[in-house]
PDB file of C-alpha atoms in Angstrom:
ATOM      1  CA  MET A   1     -11.811   8.840  54.927  1.00  0.00           C
ATOM      2  CA  ALA A   2     -10.806   9.566  58.496  1.00  0.00           C
ATOM      3  CA  ARG A   3     -11.340  12.646  60.649  1.00  0.00           C
ATOM      4  CA  ILE A   4      -9.003  13.396  63.520  1.00  0.00           C
ATOM      5  CA  SER A   5     -10.004  16.103  65.997  1.00  0.00           C
ATOM      6  CA  GLY A   6      -7.543  18.890  66.557  1.00  0.00           C
ATOM      7  CA  LEU A   7      -6.087  19.926  69.878  1.00  0.00           C
ATOM      8  CA  GLY A   8      -7.150  23.540  69.443  1.00  0.00           C
ATOM      9  CA  LYS A   9      -5.010  26.664  69.624  1.00  0.00           C
ATOM     10  CA  SER A  10      -1.488  25.930  70.825  1.00  0.00           C
ATOM     11  CA  ASN A  11       2.010  27.379  70.559  1.00  0.00           C
ATOM     12  CA  GLN A  12       3.565  23.930  70.874  1.00  0.00           C
ATOM     13  CA  LEU A  13       4.177  21.328  68.182  1.00  0.00           C
ATOM     14  CA  SER A  14       1.210  18.947  67.881  1.00  0.00           C
ATOM     15  CA  GLN A  15       1.548  15.515  66.294  1.00  0.00           C
ATOM     16  CA  TYR A  16      -1.326  13.485  64.889  1.00  0.00           C
ATOM     17  CA  ASN A  17      -1.378   9.950  63.541  1.00  0.00           C
ATOM     18  CA  TYR A  18      -3.800   7.545  61.923  1.00  0.00           C
ATOM     19  CA  LYS A  19      -3.506   3.817  61.190  1.00  0.00           C
ATOM     20  CA  ASP A  20      -5.438   2.680  58.126  1.00  0.00           C
ATOM     21  CA  ALA A  21      -6.797  -0.674  59.329  1.00  0.00           C
ATOM     22  CA  ASN A  22      -8.368  -1.374  55.908  1.00  0.00           C
ATOM     23  CA  HIS A  23      -5.150  -1.170  53.892  1.00  0.00           C
ATOM     24  CA  ARG A  24      -3.922  -4.715  53.192  1.00  0.00           C
ATOM     25  CA  GLY A  25      -0.688  -4.000  51.386  1.00  0.00           C
ATOM     26  CA  GLY A  26       0.557  -2.729  48.081  1.00  0.00           C
ATOM     27  CA  ILE A  27       0.399   0.957  47.262  1.00  0.00           C
ATOM     28  CA  GLY A  28      -2.030   3.240  49.096  1.00  0.00           C
ATOM     29  CA  TYR A  29      -2.659   6.904  48.386  1.00  0.00           C
ATOM     30  CA  TYR A  30      -3.365   9.443  51.120  1.00  0.00           C
ATOM     31  CA  LYS A  31      -4.236  13.112  51.104  1.00  0.00           C
ATOM     32  CA  LEU A  32      -4.266  15.470  54.088  1.00  0.00           C
ATOM     33  CA  VAL A  33      -6.703  18.350  54.415  1.00  0.00           C
ATOM     34  CA  GLN A  34      -6.290  20.536  57.489  1.00  0.00           C
ATOM     35  CA  VAL A  35      -9.493  22.319  58.495  1.00  0.00           C
ATOM     36  CA  ASP A  36      -9.304  25.026  61.162  1.00  0.00           C
ATOM     37  CA  TYR A  37     -12.091  25.596  63.681  1.00  0.00           C
ATOM     38  CA  ASN A  38     -13.052  28.791  61.799  1.00  0.00           C
ATOM     39  CA  GLY A  39     -13.536  26.838  58.540  1.00  0.00           C
ATOM     40  CA  ASP A  40     -10.281  27.859  56.843  1.00  0.00           C
ATOM     41  CA  PHE A  41      -8.511  24.899  55.287  1.00  0.00           C
ATOM     42  CA  GLU A  42      -5.295  23.865  53.602  1.00  0.00           C
ATOM     43  CA  GLU A  43      -5.102  20.913  51.223  1.00  0.00           C
ATOM     44  CA  PHE A  44      -1.792  19.067  50.842  1.00  0.00           C
ATOM     45  CA  PRO A  45      -0.667  16.995  47.825  1.00  0.00           C
ATOM     46  CA  ALA A  46      -1.437  13.253  47.834  1.00  0.00           C
ATOM     47  CA  VAL A  47       1.355  10.889  48.845  1.00  0.00           C
ATOM     48  CA  SER A  48       1.796   7.189  48.098  1.00  0.00           C
ATOM     49  CA  ILE A  49       2.733   4.573  50.689  1.00  0.00           C
ATOM     50  CA  HIS A  50       3.953   1.066  49.848  1.00  0.00           C
ATOM     51  CA  CYS A  51       3.290  -1.750  52.325  1.00  0.00           C
ATOM     52  CA  GLU A  52       4.045  -5.480  52.038  1.00  0.00           C
ATOM     53  CA  GLU A  53       1.600  -6.569  54.795  1.00  0.00           C
ATOM     54  CA  SER A  54      -0.822  -8.286  52.352  1.00  0.00           C
ATOM     55  CA  ALA A  55       1.542 -11.216  51.814  1.00  0.00           C
ATOM     56  CA  LYS A  56       1.410 -11.994  55.550  1.00  0.00           C
ATOM     57  CA  PHE A  57      -2.376 -11.702  55.967  1.00  0.00           C
ATOM     58  CA  ASN A  58      -4.570 -14.701  55.152  1.00  0.00           C
ATOM     59  CA  TRP A  59      -6.929 -17.299  56.613  1.00  0.00           C
ATOM     60  CA  ASN A  60      -8.246 -20.782  55.915  1.00  0.00           C
ATOM     61  CA  ALA A  61     -10.421 -23.530  57.397  1.00  0.00           C
ATOM     62  CA  TYR A  62      -9.561 -27.232  57.608  1.00  0.00           C
ATOM     63  CA  PRO A  63     -10.502 -29.999  57.232  1.00  0.00           C
ATOM     64  CA  ASN A  64     -12.939 -29.092  54.488  1.00  0.00           C
ATOM     65  CA  PRO A  65     -15.315 -30.912  54.223  1.00  0.00           C
ATOM     66  CA  ALA A  66     -15.612 -31.242  58.001  1.00  0.00           C
ATOM     67  CA  SER A  67     -17.669 -33.511  60.262  1.00  0.00           C
ATOM     68  CA  THR A  68     -17.878 -32.603  63.979  1.00  0.00           C
ATOM     69  CA  TYR A  69     -15.331 -29.781  64.090  1.00  0.00           C
ATOM     70  CA  PHE A  70     -12.920 -27.748  61.992  1.00  0.00           C
ATOM     71  CA  GLN A  71     -10.048 -25.361  62.638  1.00  0.00           C
ATOM     72  CA  VAL A  72      -9.764 -21.803  61.431  1.00  0.00           C
ATOM     73  CA  SER A  73      -6.208 -20.568  60.971  1.00  0.00           C
ATOM     74  CA  ILE A  74      -5.597 -16.820  60.669  1.00  0.00           C
ATOM     75  CA  ASN A  75      -2.243 -15.267  59.864  1.00  0.00           C
ATOM     76  CA  SER A  76      -2.691 -11.606  60.804  1.00  0.00           C
ATOM     77  CA  GLY A  77       0.823 -10.245  60.373  1.00  0.00           C
ATOM     78  CA  THR A  78       1.226  -7.695  63.164  1.00  0.00           C
ATOM     79  CA  LEU A  79      -2.502  -7.121  63.762  1.00  0.00           C
ATOM     80  CA  SER A  80      -3.912  -8.203  67.156  1.00  0.00           C
ATOM     81  CA  ASP A  81      -7.360  -7.394  68.535  1.00  0.00           C
ATOM     82  CA  GLU A  82     -10.739  -8.864  69.446  1.00  0.00           C
ATOM     83  CA  ALA A  83     -12.476 -10.633  66.559  1.00  0.00           C
ATOM     84  CA  LYS A  84     -15.240 -13.113  65.793  1.00  0.00           C
ATOM     85  CA  ILE A  85     -15.945 -15.881  63.320  1.00  0.00           C
ATOM     86  CA  GLN A  86     -19.421 -16.061  61.843  1.00  0.00           C
ATOM     87  CA  MET A  87     -21.046 -18.987  60.024  1.00  0.00           C
ATOM     88  CA  LEU A  88     -23.923 -18.232  57.682  1.00  0.00           C
ATOM     89  CA  ASP A  89     -26.160 -20.749  55.969  1.00  0.00           C
ATOM     90  CA  MET A  90     -26.688 -20.510  52.218  1.00  0.00           C
ATOM     91  CA  THR A  91     -29.601 -18.089  52.698  1.00  0.00           C
ATOM     92  CA  GLY A  92     -27.286 -15.675  54.543  1.00  0.00           C
ATOM     93  CA  LYS A  93     -28.761 -16.373  57.994  1.00  0.00           C
ATOM     94  CA  LEU A  94     -26.264 -16.258  60.876  1.00  0.00           C
ATOM     95  CA  VAL A  95     -26.245 -19.732  62.479  1.00  0.00           C
ATOM     96  CA  TYR A  96     -23.082 -19.610  64.592  1.00  0.00           C
ATOM     97  CA  GLU A  97     -20.742 -16.980  66.007  1.00  0.00           C
ATOM     98  CA  LYS A  98     -17.597 -17.318  68.127  1.00  0.00           C
ATOM     99  CA  ALA A  99     -15.567 -14.474  69.650  1.00  0.00           C
ATOM    100  CA  PHE A 100     -11.822 -14.867  70.077  1.00  0.00           C
ATOM    101  CA  ILE A 101      -8.645 -12.870  70.548  1.00  0.00           C
ATOM    102  CA  LEU A 102      -6.655 -12.420  67.348  1.00  0.00           C
ATOM    103  CA  ASN A 103      -2.960 -12.669  68.197  1.00  0.00           C
ATOM    104  CA  SER A 104      -0.176 -11.079  66.194  1.00  0.00           C
ATOM    105  CA  GLY A 105       1.072 -13.765  63.806  1.00  0.00           C
ATOM    106  CA  GLN A 106      -0.795 -17.083  63.701  1.00  0.00           C
ATOM    107  CA  THR A 107      -4.114 -17.711  65.524  1.00  0.00           C
ATOM    108  CA  GLU A 108      -5.953 -21.057  65.573  1.00  0.00           C
ATOM    109  CA  VAL A 109      -9.663 -21.275  66.467  1.00  0.00           C
ATOM    110  CA  SER A 110     -11.539 -24.576  66.841  1.00  0.00           C
ATOM    111  CA  ILE A 111     -15.193 -24.649  65.758  1.00  0.00           C
ATOM    112  CA  ASN A 112     -17.541 -27.393  67.046  1.00  0.00           C
ATOM    113  CA  THR A 113     -20.203 -28.233  64.440  1.00  0.00           C
ATOM    114  CA  GLU A 114     -22.020 -31.114  66.190  1.00  0.00           C
ATOM    115  CA  ASN A 115     -25.228 -29.048  66.537  1.00  0.00           C
ATOM    116  CA  LEU A 116     -25.266 -27.764  62.954  1.00  0.00           C
ATOM    117  CA  ALA A 117     -27.040 -29.386  60.022  1.00  0.00           C
ATOM    118  CA  LYS A 118     -25.037 -30.978  57.235  1.00  0.00           C
ATOM    119  CA  GLY A 119     -24.576 -28.762  54.206  1.00  0.00           C
ATOM    120  CA  GLY A 120     -22.722 -25.742  52.905  1.00  0.00           C
ATOM    121  CA  TYR A 121     -21.878 -22.654  54.952  1.00  0.00           C
ATOM    122  CA  ILE A 122     -20.081 -19.360  54.505  1.00  0.00           C
ATOM    123  CA  LEU A 123     -17.435 -18.341  57.049  1.00  0.00           C
ATOM    124  CA  LYS A 124     -16.668 -14.699  57.741  1.00  0.00           C
ATOM    125  CA  VAL A 125     -14.191 -13.193  60.154  1.00  0.00           C
ATOM    126  CA  LYS A 126     -15.098  -9.817  61.681  1.00  0.00           C
ATOM    127  CA  GLY A 127     -12.942  -7.303  63.500  1.00  0.00           C
ATOM    128  CA  VAL A 128     -10.984  -4.091  63.091  1.00  0.00           C
ATOM    129  CA  GLY A 129      -8.595  -4.472  60.160  1.00  0.00           C
ATOM    130  CA  LEU A 130     -10.163  -7.733  58.946  1.00  0.00           C
ATOM    131  CA  GLU A 131     -12.590  -6.174  56.462  1.00  0.00           C
ATOM    132  CA  GLY A 132     -10.474  -7.170  53.456  1.00  0.00           C
ATOM    133  CA  LEU A 133     -10.586 -10.923  54.086  1.00  0.00           C
ATOM    134  CA  SER A 134     -12.742 -12.868  51.649  1.00  0.00           C
ATOM    135  CA  PRO A 135     -15.383 -15.268  52.996  1.00  0.00           C
ATOM    136  CA  ILE A 136     -14.606 -18.999  52.979  1.00  0.00           C
ATOM    137  CA  LYS A 137     -17.040 -21.745  51.924  1.00  0.00           C
ATOM    138  CA  ILE A 138     -17.096 -24.852  54.129  1.00  0.00           C
ATOM    139  CA  LEU A 139     -19.043 -28.085  53.783  1.00  0.00           C
ATOM    140  CA  LEU A 140     -20.283 -30.077  56.811  1.00  0.00           C
ATOM    141  CA  LYS A 141     -20.781 -33.786  56.126  1.00  0.00           C
TER     142      LYS A 141
END
């Protein structure tokens, strides 16, 4: 759910917009409820939106298993913003984090693992619009 503040009383046409950063493609359903400052409201029928973005949005890590480094490749479609990669050990403890700029299209990030213990880790990518990406398991040998 999103709330967008109104511009107040006006005799001119006002336009509002909202980008759903969590929608990853397919069909999404949206409903608009307009609430006036005095509490009056008007509820509009739900509409469906179809988006093909999910086919363009994915990520992976290679080589896996890795030794002293690995690459993370993120295909973000048209999304670009600040983001970070997190590595968690198998207990869920954050052991490594790297900030980077996510570019529209393909982004490559190199991760140096020389100071990390051998074993299994979980990779997560964090940032606006990246919430739908599943974690990746990686093994350091």
